[in-house]
Coordinates of C-alpha atoms and ligand atoms in Angstrom, one line a residue:
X1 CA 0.0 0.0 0.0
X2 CA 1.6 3.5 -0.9
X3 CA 1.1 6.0 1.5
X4 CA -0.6 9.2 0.0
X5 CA -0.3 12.8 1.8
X6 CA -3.4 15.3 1.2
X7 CA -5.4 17.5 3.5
X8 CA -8.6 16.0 5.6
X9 CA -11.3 16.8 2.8
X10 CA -15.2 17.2 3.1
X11 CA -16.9 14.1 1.8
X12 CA -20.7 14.1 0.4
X13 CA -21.6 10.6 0.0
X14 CA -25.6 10.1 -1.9
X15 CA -27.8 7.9 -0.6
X16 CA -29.8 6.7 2.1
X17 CA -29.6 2.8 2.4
X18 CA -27.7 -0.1 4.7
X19 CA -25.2 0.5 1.9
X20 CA -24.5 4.1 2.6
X21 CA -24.2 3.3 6.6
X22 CA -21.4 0.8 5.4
X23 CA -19.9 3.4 3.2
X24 CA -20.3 6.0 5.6
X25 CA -18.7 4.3 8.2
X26 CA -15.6 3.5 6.7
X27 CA -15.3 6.9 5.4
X28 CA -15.5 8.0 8.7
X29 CA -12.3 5.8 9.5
X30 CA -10.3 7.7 7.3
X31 CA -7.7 10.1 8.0
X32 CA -8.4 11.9 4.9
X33 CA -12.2 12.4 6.3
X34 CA -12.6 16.0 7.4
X35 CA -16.7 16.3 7.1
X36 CA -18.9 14.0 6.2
X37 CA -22.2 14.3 4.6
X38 CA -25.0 12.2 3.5
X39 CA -27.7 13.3 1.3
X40 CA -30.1 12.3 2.3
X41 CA -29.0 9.8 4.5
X42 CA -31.0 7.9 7.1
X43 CA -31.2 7.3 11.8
X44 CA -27.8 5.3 11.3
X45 CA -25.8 7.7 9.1
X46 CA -27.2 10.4 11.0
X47 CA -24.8 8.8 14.0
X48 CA -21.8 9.0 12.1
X49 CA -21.8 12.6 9.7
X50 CA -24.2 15.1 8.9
X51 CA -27.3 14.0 6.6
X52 CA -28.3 16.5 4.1
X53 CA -32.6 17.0 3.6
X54 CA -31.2 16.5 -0.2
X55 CA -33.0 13.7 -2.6
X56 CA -30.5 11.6 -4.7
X57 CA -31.5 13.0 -7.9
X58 CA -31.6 16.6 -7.0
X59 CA -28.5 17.7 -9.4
X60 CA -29.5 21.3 -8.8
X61 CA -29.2 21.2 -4.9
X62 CA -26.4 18.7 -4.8
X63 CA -24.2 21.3 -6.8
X64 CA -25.4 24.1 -4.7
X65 CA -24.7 22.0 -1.5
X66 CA -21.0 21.4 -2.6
X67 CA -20.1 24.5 -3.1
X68 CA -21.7 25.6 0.1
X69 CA -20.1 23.1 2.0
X70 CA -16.2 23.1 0.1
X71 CA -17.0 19.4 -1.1
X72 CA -13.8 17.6 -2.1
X73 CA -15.0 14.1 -2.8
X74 CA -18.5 12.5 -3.7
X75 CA -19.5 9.1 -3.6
X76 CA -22.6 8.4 -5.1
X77 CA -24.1 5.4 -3.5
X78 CA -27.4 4.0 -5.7
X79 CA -28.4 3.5 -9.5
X80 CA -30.7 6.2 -10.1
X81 CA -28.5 9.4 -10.0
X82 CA -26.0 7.6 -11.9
X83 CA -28.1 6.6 -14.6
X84 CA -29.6 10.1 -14.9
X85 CA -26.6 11.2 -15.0
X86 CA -24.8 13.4 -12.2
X87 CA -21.6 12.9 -13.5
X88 CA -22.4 14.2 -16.6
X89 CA -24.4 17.3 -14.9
X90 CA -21.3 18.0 -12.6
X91 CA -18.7 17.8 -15.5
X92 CA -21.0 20.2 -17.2
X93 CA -21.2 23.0 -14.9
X94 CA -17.9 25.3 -14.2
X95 CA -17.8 25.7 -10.7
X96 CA -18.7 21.3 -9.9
X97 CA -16.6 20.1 -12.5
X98 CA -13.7 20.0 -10.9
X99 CA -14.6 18.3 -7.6
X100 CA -14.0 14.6 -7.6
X101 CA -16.5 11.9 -8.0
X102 CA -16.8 8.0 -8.1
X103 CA -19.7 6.8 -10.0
X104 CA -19.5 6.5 -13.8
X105 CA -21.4 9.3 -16.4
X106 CA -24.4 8.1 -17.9
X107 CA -23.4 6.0 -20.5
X108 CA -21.4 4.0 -18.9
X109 CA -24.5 3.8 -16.2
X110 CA -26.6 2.3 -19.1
X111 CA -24.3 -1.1 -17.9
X112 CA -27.2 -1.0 -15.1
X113 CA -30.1 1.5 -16.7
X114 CA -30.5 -0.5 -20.0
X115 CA -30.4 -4.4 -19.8
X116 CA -30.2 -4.3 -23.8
X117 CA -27.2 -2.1 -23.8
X118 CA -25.4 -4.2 -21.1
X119 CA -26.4 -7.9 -23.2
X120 CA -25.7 -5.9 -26.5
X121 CA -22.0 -4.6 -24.5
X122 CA -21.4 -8.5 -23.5
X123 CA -22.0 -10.2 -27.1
X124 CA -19.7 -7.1 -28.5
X125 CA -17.1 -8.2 -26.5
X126 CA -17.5 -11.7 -25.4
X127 CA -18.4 -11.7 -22.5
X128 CA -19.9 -15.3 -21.3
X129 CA -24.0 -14.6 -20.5
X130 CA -27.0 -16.1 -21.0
X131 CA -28.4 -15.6 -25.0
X132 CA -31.1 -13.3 -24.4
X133 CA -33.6 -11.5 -27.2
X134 CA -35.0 -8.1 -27.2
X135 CA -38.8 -7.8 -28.0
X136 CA -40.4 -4.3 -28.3
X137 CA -43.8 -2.6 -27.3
X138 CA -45.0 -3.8 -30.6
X139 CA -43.6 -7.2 -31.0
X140 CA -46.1 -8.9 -28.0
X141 CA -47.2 -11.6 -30.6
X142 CA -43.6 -12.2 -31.6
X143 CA -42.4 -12.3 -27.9
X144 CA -45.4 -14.8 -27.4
X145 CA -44.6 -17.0 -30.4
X146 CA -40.6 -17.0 -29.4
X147 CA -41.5 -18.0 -25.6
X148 CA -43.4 -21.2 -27.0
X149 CA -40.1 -22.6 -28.7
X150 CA -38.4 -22.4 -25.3
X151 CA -38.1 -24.4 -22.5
X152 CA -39.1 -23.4 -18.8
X153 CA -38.5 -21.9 -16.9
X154 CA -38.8 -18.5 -18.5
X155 CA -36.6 -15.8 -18.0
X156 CA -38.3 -12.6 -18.6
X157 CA -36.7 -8.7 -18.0
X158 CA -37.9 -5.5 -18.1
X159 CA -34.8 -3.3 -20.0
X160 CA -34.7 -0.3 -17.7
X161 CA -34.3 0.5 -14.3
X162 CA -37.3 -1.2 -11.9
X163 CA -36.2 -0.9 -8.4
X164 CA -35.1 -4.8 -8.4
X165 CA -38.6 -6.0 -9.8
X166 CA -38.1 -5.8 -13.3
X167 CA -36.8 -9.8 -13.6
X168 CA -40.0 -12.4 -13.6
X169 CA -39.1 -16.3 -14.1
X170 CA -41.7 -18.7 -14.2
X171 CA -42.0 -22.4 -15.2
X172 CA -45.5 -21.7 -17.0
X173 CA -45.7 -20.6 -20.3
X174 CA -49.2 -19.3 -19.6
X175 CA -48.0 -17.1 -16.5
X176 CA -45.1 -15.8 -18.8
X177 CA -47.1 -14.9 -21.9
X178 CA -49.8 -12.8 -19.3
X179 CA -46.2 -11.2 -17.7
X180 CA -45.0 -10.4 -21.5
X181 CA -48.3 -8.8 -22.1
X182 CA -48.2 -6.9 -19.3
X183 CA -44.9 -5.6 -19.7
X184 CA -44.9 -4.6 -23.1
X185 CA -48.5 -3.6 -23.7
X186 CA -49.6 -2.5 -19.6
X187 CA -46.2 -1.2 -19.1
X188 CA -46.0 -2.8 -16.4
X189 CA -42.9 -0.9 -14.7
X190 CA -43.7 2.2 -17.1
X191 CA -40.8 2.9 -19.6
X192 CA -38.8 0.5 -17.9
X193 CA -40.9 -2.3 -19.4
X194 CA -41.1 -0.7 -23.1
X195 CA -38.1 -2.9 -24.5
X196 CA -38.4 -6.7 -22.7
X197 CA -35.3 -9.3 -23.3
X198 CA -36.5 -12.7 -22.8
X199 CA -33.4 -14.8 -21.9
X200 CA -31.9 -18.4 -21.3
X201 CA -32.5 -19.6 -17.6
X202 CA -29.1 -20.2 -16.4
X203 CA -28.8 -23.0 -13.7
X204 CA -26.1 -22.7 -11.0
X205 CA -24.9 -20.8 -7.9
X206 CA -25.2 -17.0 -8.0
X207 CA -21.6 -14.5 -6.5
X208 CA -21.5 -11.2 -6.5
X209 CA -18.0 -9.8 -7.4
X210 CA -17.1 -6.0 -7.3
X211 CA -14.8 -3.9 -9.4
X212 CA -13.4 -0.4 -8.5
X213 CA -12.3 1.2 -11.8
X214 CA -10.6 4.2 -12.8
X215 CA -11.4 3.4 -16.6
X216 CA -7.8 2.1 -17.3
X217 CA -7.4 0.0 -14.0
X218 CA -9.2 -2.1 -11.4
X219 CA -9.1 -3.2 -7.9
X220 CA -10.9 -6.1 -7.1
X221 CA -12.7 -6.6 -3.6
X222 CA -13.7 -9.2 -1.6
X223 CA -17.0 -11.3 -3.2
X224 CA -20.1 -12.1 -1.5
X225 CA -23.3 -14.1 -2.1
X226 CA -26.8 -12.4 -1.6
X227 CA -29.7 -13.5 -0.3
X228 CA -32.3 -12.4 -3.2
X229 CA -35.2 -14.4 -1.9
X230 CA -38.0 -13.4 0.9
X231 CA -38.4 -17.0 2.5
X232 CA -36.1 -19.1 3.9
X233 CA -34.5 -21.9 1.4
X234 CA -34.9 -19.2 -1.0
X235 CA -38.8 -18.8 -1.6
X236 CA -41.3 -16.0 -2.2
X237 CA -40.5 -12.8 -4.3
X238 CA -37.5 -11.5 -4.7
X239 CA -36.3 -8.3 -2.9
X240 CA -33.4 -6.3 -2.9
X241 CA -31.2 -8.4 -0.9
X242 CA -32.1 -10.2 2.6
X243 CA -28.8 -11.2 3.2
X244 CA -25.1 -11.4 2.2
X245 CA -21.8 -13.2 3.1
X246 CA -18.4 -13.1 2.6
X247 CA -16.0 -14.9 1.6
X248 CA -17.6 -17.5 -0.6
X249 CA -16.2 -20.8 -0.6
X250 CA -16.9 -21.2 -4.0
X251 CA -15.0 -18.3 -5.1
X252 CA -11.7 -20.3 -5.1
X253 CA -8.3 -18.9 -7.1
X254 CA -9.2 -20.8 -10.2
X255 CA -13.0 -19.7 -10.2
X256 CA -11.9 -15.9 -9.7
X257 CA -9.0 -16.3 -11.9
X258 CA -11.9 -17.5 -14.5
X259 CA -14.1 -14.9 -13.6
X260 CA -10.7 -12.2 -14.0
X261 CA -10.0 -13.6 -17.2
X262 CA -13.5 -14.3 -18.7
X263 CA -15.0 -11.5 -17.3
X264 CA -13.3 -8.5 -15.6
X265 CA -10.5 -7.7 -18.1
X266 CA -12.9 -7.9 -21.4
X267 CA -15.0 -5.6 -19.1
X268 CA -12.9 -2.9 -18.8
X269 CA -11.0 -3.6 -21.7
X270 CA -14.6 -3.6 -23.6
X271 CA -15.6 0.3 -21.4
X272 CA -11.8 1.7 -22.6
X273 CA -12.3 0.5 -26.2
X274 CA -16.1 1.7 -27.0
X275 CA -14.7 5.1 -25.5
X276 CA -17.0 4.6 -22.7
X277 CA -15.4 6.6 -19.6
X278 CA -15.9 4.8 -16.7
X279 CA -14.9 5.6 -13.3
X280 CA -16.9 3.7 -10.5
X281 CA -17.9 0.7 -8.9
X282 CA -19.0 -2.5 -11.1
X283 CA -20.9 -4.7 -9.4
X284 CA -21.1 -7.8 -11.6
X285 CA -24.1 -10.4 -10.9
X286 CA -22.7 -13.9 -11.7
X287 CA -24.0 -17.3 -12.2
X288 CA -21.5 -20.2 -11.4
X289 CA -22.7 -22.8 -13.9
X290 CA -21.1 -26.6 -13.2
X291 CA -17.7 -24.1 -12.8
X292 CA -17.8 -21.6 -15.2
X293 CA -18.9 -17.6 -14.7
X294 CA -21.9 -16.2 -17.0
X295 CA -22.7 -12.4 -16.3
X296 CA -26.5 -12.0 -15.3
X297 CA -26.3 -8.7 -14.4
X298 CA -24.0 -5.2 -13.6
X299 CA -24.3 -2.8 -11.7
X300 CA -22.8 0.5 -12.1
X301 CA -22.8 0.8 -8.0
X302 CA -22.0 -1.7 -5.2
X303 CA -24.4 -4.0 -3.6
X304 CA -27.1 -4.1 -0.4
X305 CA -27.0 -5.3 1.7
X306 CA -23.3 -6.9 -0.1
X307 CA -21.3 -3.6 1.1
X308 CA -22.1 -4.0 4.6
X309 CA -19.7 -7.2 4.2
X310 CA -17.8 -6.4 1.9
X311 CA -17.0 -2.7 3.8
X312 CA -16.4 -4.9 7.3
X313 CA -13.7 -7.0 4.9
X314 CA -11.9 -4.6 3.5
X315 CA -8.5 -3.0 5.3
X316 CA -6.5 0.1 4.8
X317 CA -8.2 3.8 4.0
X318 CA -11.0 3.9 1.9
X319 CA -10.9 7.5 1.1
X320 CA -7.3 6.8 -0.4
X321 CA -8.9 3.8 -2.4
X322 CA -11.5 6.1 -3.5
X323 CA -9.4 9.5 -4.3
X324 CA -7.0 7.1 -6.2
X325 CA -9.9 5.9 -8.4
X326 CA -11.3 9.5 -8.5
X327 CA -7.9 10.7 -9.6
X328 CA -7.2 8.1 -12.3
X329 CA -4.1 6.9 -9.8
X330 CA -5.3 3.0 -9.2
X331 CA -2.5 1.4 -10.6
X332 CA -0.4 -0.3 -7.9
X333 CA -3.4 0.2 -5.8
X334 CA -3.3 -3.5 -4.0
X335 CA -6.3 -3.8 -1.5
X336 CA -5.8 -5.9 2.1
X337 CA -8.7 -8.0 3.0
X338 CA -9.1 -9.6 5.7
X339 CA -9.5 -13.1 6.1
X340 CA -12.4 -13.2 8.4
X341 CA -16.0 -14.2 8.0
X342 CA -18.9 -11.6 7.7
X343 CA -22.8 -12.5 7.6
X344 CA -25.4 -10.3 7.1
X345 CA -28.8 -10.6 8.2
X346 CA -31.2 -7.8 6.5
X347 CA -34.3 -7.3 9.3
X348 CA -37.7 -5.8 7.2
X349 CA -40.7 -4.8 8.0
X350 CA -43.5 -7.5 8.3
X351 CA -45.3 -7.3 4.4
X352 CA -42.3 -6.4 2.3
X353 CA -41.6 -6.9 -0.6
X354 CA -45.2 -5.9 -0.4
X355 CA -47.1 -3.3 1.2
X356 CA -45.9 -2.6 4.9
X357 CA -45.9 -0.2 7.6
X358 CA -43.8 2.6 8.9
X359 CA -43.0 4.2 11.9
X360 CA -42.7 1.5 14.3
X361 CA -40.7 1.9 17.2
X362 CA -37.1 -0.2 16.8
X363 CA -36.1 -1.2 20.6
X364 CA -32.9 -3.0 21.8
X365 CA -30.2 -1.4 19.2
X366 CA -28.2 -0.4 22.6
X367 CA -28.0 -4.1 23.8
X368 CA -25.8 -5.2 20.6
X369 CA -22.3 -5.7 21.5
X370 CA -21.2 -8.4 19.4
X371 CA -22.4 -7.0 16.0
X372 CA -22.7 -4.0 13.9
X373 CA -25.9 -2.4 13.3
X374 CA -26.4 -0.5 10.0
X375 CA -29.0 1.3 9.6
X376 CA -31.4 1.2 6.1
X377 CA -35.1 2.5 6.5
X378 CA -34.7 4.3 9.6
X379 CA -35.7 8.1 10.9
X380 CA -35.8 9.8 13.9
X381 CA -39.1 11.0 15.4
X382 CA -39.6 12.4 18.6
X383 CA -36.3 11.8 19.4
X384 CA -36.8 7.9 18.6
X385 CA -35.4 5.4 16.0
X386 CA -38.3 4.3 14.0
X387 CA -39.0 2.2 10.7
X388 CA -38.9 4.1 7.7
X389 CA -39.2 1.4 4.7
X390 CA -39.2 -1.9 3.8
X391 CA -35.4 -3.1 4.3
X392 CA -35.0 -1.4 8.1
X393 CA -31.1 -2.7 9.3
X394 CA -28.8 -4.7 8.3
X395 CA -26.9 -6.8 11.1
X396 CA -23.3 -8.0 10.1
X397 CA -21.5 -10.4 12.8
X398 CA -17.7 -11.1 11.6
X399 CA -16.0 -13.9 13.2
X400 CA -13.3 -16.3 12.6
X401 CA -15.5 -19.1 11.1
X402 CA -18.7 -18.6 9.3
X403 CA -20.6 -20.3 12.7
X404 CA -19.0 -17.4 14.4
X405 CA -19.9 -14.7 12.5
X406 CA -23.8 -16.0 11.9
X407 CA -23.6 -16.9 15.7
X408 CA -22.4 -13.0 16.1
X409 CA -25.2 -11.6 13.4
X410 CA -28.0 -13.5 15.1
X411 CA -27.2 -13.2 18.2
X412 CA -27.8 -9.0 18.1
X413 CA -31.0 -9.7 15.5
X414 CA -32.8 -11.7 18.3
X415 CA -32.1 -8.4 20.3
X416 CA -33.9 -6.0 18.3
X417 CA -37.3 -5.5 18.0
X418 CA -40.3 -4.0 16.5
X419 CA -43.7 -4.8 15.7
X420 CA -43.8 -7.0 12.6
X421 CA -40.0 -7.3 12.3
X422 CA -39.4 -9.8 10.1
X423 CA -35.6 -11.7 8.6
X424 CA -34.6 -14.9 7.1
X425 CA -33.1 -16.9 9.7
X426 CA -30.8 -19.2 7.4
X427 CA -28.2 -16.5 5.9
X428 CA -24.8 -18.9 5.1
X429 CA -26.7 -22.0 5.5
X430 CA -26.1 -23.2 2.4
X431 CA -22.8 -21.7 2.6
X432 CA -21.7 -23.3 5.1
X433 CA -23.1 -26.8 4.0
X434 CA -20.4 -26.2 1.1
X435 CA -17.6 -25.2 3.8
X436 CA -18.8 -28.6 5.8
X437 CA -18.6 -31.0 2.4
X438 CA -15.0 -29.3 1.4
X439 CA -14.2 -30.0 5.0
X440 CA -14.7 -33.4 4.5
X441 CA -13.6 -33.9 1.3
X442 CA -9.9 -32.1 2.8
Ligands
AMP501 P1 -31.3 -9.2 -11.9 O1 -32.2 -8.1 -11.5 O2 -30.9 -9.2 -13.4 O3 -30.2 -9.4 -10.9 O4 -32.1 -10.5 -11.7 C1 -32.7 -10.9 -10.5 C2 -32.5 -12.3 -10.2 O5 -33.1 -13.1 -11.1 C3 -31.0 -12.7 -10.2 O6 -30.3 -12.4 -9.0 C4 -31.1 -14.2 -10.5 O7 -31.4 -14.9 -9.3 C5 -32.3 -14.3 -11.3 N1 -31.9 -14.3 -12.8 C6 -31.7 -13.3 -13.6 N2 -31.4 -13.7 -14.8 C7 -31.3 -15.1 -14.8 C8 -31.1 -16.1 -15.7 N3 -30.8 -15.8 -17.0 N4 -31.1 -17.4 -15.3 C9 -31.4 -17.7 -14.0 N5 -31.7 -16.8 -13.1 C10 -31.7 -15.5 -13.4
LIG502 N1 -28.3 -6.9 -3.5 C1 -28.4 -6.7 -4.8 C2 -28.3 -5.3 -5.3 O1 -27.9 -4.5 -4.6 O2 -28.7 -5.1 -6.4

């Protein structure tokens, strides 16, 4: 690690979720941190910096707020600012184009806004994913007729941004015809759902893997697996994430070495040839089929509830990791991770993915000692921590084994409470079924 000399800055990081708590706290660890602020933040990040009444797409008062406040650095946390393009709007404008930022322009964003542009991206440069074809608004019959030559289950995805909805599988053809329909014709998720890809089901063990880029370099941090399900034994709706751990046993040298090769390289190399600046996070969404990586998804951001792991995993300053990729410097950057295990446990409010309620009062946060609480949909009312959406903390319990650090993590969940609090209680399970048959096999 090379030791770089600058002045404390002020930070402002965008966002309000579990991932901005993580972020924000290991900001906060830095040397380099002089203020931080969060717009708009949320109870946890509140704790840690100053949150900023500012939504994440507010171009207009984010400049104005950086400028006010001598902002050096901004992180920006979640898709939808990046995809509208805050980059772009800050590069634009005299006075904001010269503070730094992580988070790549829109274009690049279109990696995560447009799931055409990403599949078209991956065949340009060939990048292994699952064949996929694009159907527009008027091309329902078409769509229909080119569903009954496959076989289930049906992989069906809105192009655009949905809020983590937009992806519908299902083992009838009826059911996906009617979600086709609805998509193209009912716009189901608005504009999102104007272009639909209908793609091969991929079969296999999912890893999320995270690239920091400066457009000509990359870093690579630690992996993790999410938790996309509601249920236990992964059943019910997806949601944004109930879980996450990290490492991943099946993330071995020659499966990330695979993934490197296969993957990351023709990634970057892919950005850097199309003339596609990129400086940011990648978060890739991977399918481990009988050994080998496919691509199911990126992300032009990291993960959540993945970052609360991955932040408790990684060593050294993160402001320097994030000026260097800011600055274009990440070359010889080499990241320390530790070795230890991290779970997460996300804790929601009783109904979501569906409807649920708010402002419940969250008790026993003080009785956590061997965990760390981040906070998601939180606010303070009356001088009290309440739920404020649907994904309300995220626990992560580190540890020297994987038993340890689930042990840790649900050992503070069964601490907290609220009316309808609800989590999955078997985060690493699987996991650590895998650890215990490589055990044995050792
Ligand atoms: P996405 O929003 O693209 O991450 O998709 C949501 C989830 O749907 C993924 O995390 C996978 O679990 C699943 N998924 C997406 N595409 C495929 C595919 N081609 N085959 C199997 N599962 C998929
Ligand atoms: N946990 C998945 C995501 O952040 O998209």
């Amino acid at each position: 690690m090379h030791t770089v000399i600058f002045e404390p800055m002020n930070i402002l990081l965008i966002g309000s979720g579990g991932r901005e708590h993580a972020l924000a706290w290991k900001i906060k660890q830095s040397l380099h941190c002089n203020n931080l602020f969060v717009a708009p933040g949320n109870a946890g990040t509140a704790q840690l910096a100053t949150n900023a009444p500012i939504a994440a797409d507010d171009f207009v008062q984010l400049g104005s707020f950086c400028l006010a406040q001598k902002i050096e650095l901004v992180l920006v946390g979640p898709e939808v600012p990046l995809v509208k393009g805050i980059r772009d709007y800050f590069a634009a404008d005299e006075k904001l184009k010269n503070i730094l930022m992580v988070g790549p322009g829109k274009t690049g964003a279109q990696l995560e806004g447009s799931k055409d542009f990403s599949k078209q991206f991956m065949l340009r440069n060939n990048i292994p994913t699952a064949k996929a074809k694009t159907f527009y608004s008027n091309q329902t019959a078409e769509a229909e007729g080119y569903l009954e030559k496959l076989e289930p289950p049906y992989v069906l995805k809105a192009d655009g941004l949905a809020a983590g909805k937009g992806v519908v599988i299902s083992s009838s053809l009826a059911e996906a015809k009617a979600t086709v329909r609805e998509m193209l014709e009912e716009k189901k998720f608005g504009d999102a759902s104007a272009k639909v890809l209908i793609e091969e089901f991929l079969d296999g063990i999912e890893l999320s893997v995270f690239v920091l880029t400066d457009g000509q370099d990359y870093v690579l941090l630690p992996e993790a697996k999410d938790y996309k399900r509601i249920g236990d034994e992964d059943t019910g709706p997806n949601t944004g994430g109930m879980g996450s751990v990290s490492p991943v046993p099946f993330a071995s040298s020659a499966f990330m070495k695979k993934v490197e090769e296969k993957i990351i390289r023709p990634t970057v190399a892919g950005l850097k040839q199309e003339n596609i600046s990129y400086n940011g996070f990648i978060f890739i969404g991977l399918m481990n089929v009988e050994g080998e990586p496919y691509v199911i998804e990126y992300n032009a951001r990291m993960g959540d509830p993945e970052t609360q792991s991955v932040m408790m995993r990684l060593k050294g300053d993160f402001v320097e990791l994030l000026m260097a990729c800011a600055k274009g410097e990440l070359k010889n950057h080499t990241l320390e991770i530790d070795p230890a295990y991290v779970t997460t446990v996300v804790m929601a409010a009783g109904g979501y993915p569906d409807a649920y309620e708010k402002e419940k009062v969250i008790s026993g946060l003080g009785d956590v000692t061997n965990a760390h609480v981040f906070h998601a949909g939180t606010k303070l009312k009356d001088g009290k921590i309440v739920t404020d959406g649907g994904r309300v903390l995220a626990i992560t319990g580190k540890g020297q084994s994987l038993v340890e650090a689930r042990s840790h993590a649900y050992q503070a969940v069964s601490k907290i409470n609220w009316e309808g609090k609800y989590f999955r209680s078997d985060i690493g399970k699987d996991v650590l079924k895998i650890h215990t048959s490589q055990n044995l096999e050792s």
